[in-house]
CSV table of C-alpha atoms in Angstrom, one decimal:
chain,number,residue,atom,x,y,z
U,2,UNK,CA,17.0,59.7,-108.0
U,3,UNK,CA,16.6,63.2,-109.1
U,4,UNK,CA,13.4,63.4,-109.0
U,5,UNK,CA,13.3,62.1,-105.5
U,6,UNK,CA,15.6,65.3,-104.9
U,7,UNK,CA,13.1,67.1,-106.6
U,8,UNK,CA,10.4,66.5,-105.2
U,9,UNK,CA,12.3,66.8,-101.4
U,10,UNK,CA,13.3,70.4,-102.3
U,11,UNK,CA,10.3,71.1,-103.5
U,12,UNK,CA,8.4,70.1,-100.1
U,13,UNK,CA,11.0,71.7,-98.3
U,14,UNK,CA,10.6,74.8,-100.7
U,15,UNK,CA,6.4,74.8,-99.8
U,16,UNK,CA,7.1,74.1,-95.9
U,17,UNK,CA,9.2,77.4,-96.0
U,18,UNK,CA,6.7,79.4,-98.3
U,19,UNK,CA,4.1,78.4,-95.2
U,20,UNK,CA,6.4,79.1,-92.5
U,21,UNK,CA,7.2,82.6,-94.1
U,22,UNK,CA,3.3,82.8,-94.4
U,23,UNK,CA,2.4,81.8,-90.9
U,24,UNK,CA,5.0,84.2,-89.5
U,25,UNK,CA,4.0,87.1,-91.8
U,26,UNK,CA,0.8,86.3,-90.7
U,27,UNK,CA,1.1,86.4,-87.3
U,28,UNK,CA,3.6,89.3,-87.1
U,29,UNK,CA,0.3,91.5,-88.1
U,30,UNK,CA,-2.2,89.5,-86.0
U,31,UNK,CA,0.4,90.7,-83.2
U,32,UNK,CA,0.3,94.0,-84.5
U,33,UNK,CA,-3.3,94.8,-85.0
U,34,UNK,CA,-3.8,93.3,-80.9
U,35,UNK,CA,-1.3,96.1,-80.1
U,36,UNK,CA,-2.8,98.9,-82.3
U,37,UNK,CA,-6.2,97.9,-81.4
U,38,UNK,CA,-6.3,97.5,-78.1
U,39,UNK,CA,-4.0,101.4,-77.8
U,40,UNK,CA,-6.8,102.9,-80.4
U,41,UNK,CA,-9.9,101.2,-80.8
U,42,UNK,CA,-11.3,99.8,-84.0
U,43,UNK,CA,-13.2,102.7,-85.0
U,44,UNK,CA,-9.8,104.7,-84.8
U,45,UNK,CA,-7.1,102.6,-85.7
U,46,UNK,CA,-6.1,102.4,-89.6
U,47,UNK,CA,-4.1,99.7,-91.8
U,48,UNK,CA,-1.6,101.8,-92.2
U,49,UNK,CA,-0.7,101.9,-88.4
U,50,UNK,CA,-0.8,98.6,-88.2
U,51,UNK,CA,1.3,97.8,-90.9
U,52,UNK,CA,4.0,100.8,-89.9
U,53,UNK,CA,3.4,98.4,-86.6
U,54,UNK,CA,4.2,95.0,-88.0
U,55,UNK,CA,7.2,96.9,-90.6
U,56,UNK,CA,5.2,95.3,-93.3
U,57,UNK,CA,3.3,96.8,-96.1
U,58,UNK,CA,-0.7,97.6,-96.8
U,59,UNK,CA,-0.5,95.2,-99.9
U,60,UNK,CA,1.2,92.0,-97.7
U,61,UNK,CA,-2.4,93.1,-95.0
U,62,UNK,CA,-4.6,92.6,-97.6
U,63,UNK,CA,-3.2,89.9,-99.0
U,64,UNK,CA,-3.0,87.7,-95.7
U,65,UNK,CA,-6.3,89.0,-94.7
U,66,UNK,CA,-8.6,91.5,-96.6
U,67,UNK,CA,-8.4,94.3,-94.4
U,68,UNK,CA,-9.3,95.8,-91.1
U,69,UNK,CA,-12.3,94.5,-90.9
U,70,UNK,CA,-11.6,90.4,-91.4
U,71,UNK,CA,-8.1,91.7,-88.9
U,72,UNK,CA,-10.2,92.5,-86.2
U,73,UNK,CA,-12.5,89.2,-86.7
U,74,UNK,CA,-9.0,86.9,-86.9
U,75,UNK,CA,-7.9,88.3,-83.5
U,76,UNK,CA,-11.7,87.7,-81.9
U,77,UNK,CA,-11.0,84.1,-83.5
U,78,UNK,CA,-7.8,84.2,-82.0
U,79,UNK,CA,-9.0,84.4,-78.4
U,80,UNK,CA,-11.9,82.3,-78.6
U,81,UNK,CA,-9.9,79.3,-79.6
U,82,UNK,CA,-7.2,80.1,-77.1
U,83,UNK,CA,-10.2,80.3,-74.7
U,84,UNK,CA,-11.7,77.4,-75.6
U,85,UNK,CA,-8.0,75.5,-75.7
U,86,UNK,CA,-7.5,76.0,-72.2
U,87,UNK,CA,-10.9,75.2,-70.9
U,88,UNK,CA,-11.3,72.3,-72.6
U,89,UNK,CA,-7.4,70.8,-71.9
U,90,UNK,CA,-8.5,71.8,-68.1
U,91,UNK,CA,-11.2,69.7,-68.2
U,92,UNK,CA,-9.8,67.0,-70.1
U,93,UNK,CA,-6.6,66.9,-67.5
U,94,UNK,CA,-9.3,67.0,-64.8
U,95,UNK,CA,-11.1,63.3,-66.5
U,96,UNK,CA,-7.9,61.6,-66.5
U,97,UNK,CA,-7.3,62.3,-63.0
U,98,UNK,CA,-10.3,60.6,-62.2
U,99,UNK,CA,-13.2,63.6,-61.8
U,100,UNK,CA,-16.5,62.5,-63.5
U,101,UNK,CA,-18.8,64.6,-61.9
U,102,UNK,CA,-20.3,66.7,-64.7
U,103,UNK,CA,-20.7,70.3,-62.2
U,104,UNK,CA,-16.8,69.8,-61.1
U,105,UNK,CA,-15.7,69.4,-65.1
U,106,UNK,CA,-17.4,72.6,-65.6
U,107,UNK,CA,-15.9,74.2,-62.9
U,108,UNK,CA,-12.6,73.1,-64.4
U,109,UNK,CA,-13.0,74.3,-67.7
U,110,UNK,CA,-14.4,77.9,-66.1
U,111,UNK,CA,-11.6,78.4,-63.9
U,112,UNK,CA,-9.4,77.7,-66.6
U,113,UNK,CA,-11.3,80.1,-69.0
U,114,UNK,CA,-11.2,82.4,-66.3
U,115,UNK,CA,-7.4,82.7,-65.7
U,116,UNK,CA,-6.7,82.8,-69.5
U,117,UNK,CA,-9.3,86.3,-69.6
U,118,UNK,CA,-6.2,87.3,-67.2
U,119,UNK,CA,-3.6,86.6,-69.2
U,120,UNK,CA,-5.2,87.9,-72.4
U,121,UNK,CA,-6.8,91.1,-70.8
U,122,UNK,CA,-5.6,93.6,-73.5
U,123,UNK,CA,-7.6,91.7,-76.4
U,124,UNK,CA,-10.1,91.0,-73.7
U,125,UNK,CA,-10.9,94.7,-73.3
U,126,UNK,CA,-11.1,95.2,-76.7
U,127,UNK,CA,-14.0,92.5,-77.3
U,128,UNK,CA,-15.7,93.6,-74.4
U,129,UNK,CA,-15.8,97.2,-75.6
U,130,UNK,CA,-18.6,97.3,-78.1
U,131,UNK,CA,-16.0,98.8,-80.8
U,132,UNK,CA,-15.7,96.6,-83.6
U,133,UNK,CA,-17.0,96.2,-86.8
U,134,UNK,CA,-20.8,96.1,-88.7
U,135,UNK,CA,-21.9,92.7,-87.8
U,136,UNK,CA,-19.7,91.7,-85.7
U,137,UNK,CA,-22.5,91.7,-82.4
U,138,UNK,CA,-24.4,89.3,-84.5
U,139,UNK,CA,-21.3,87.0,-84.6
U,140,UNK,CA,-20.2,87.5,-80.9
U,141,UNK,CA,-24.5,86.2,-80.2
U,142,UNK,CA,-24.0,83.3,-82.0
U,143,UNK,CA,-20.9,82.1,-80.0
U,144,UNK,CA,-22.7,83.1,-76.9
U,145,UNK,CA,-25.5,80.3,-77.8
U,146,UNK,CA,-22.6,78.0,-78.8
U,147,UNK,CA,-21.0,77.9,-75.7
U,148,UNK,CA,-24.1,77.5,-73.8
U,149,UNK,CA,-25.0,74.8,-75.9
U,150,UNK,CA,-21.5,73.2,-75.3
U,151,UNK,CA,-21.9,73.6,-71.5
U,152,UNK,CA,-25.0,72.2,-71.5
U,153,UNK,CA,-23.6,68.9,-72.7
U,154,UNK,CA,-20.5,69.2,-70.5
U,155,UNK,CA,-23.3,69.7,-67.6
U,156,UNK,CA,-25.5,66.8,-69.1
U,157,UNK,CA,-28.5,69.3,-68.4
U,158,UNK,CA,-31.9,67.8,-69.4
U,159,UNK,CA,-34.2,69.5,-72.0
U,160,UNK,CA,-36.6,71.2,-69.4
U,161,UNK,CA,-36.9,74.8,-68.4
U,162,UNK,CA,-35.2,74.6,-65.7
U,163,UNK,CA,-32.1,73.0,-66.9
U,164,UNK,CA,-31.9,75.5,-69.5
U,165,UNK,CA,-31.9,78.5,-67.2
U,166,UNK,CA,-29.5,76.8,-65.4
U,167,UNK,CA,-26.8,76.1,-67.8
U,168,UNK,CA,-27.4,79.8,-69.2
U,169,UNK,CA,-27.1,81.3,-65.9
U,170,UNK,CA,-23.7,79.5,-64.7
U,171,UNK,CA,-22.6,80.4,-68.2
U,172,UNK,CA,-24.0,84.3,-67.8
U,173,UNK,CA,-21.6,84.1,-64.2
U,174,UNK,CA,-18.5,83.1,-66.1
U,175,UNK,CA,-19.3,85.9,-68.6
U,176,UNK,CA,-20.3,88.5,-65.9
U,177,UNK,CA,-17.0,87.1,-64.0
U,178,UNK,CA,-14.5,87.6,-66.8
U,179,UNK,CA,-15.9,91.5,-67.9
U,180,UNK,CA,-14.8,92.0,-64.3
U,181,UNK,CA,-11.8,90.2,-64.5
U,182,UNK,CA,-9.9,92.1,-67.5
U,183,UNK,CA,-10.5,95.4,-65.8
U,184,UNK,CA,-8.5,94.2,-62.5
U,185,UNK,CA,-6.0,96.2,-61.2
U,186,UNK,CA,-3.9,92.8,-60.4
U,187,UNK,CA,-3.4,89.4,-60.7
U,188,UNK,CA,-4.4,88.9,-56.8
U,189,UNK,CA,-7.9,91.1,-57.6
U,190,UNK,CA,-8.3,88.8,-60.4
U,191,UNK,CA,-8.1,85.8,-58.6
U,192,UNK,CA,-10.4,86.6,-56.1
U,193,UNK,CA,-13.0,87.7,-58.6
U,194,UNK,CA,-12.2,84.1,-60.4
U,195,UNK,CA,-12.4,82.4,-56.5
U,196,UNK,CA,-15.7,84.5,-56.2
U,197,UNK,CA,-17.3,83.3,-59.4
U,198,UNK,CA,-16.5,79.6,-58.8
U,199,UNK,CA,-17.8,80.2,-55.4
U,200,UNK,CA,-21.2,81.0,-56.8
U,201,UNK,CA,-20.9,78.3,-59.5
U,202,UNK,CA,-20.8,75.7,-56.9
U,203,UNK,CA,-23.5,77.3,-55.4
U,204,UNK,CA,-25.7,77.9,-58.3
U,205,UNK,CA,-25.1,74.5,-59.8
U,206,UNK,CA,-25.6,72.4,-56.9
């Protein structure tokens, strides 16, 4: 029996060393988005994040490496939230019976759309050109991801045509959201996100 209880306080003991890790971790992710987004990459340092977070420049590096591999956690950040809400949006919109591929897509945009709302401050920031060496190179190669993922949401066919036309609609979303974290309010924004579904439906059809 004892080392049952052993081995229960010891998985209790490595569940707390990961919750302490997830929240230290996320305590800096929260304050590098707030330091980044008031200064810019270029200008903000380590040590204003950690004076931010009230942790220290050895617990940064630890978690994370540095400035550098901060910034690309955040980007990570909103691109899974991104893709989260799209694809839950257009998994809710299946099991309510919608099949038609242009109306999935629609779906997932709007709900991409609203969520470049509601994270508009790290939105900026990506949109911005300030980040670090290489990181354009990375932000590309997502770009071709997600049209390759919309193609199969569209079932688009290999020819030219379908190709232009998956990387347009997907160019609209893009175009729609650079306009959409620079609103002045949440009624601008959804008009601009009204406006880009508009043309989706138009372009697609």
């Amino acid at each position: 029996m004892a080392r049952r209880t052993g081995t229960r306080a010891g998985r209790r003991e490595g569940a707390w060393q990961w919750s302490r890790t997830a929240h230290t971790r996320r305590v800096l992710l929260e304050a590098a988005r707030d330091v980044f987004t008031e200064k810019g990459f270029a200008e903000a340092g380590v040590a204003d994040v950690v004076e931010r977070a009230g942790s220290s420049v050895g617990s940064l590096y630890h978690h994370f490496g540095g400035k550098t591999e901060l910034f690309l956690a955040l980007w990570e950040d909103q691109q899974n939230a991104d893709e989260e809400q799209a694809s839950s949006a257009v998994a809710r919109a299946r099991a309510a019976g919608q099949d038609d591929p242009l109306e999935l897509f629609v779906a997932g945009a709007r709900a991409f759309l609203e969520g470049s709302w509601e994270r508009r401050d790290v939105g900026l920031l990506l949109l911005a050109g300030d980040g670090p060496p290489g990181f354009d190179v990375l932000r590309r190669g997502r770009s071709r991801e997600w049209v390759r993922q919309n193609s199969v949401l569209l079932r688009a066919g290999e020819s030219a045509l379908d190709r232009l036309t998956v990387s347009v609609l997907t160019a609209v979303i893009g175009e729609a959201r650079r306009e959409i974290v620079v609103a002045d309010s949440r009624e601008e924004a959804d008009k601009l996100i009204e406006a880009a579904i508009g043309l989706i439906r138009r372009l697609g059809a």
